[in-house]
């Protein structure tokens, strides 16, 4: 992107966002672009860094209030707490995604007619199934 101030449309196009998203982020205090003639928004390189940060953190499911706290809180225990909480949540999501990916990959490797009978696939699910009252191991034993 060029370094001269950009319009809301240019910024929205660059980030693949609808303009109303940028307006909303401004309304909740995440953005404060400069204003030009006729009160038109003009986004600086610093605004673009801020928007890129918001986009990345939203992609990770961080809430707008937490993003605001991250961006606006000085290097303090409060900012660290926001980051620690979100780090824990992201690690849990990553673990769940890895588990789902492992299951999909086991399914792709399976040559059984019925995937539910595949020992490799069943092994991927054994931890989820074990411990349920009345059900033994996933190999069908009770």
PDB file of C-alpha atoms in Angstrom, residues 7 20 67 84 91 125 132 142:
ATOM      1  CA  UNK A   7      -9.804   6.095   1.850  1.00  0.00           C
ATOM      2  CA  UNK A  20     -19.063  -1.211   7.574  1.00  0.00           C
ATOM      3  CA  UNK A  67      -8.342  -6.589  21.132  1.00  0.00           C
ATOM      4  CA  UNK A  84      -2.399 -14.954  28.826  1.00  0.00           C
ATOM      5  CA  UNK A  91      -3.813 -23.349  22.688  1.00  0.00           C
ATOM      6  CA  UNK A 125     -11.249 -42.021  18.901  1.00  0.00           C
ATOM      7  CA  UNK A 132     -18.217 -43.876  29.114  1.00  0.00           C
ATOM      8  CA  UNK A 142     -17.604 -54.390  26.983  1.00  0.00           C
TER       9      UNK A 142
END
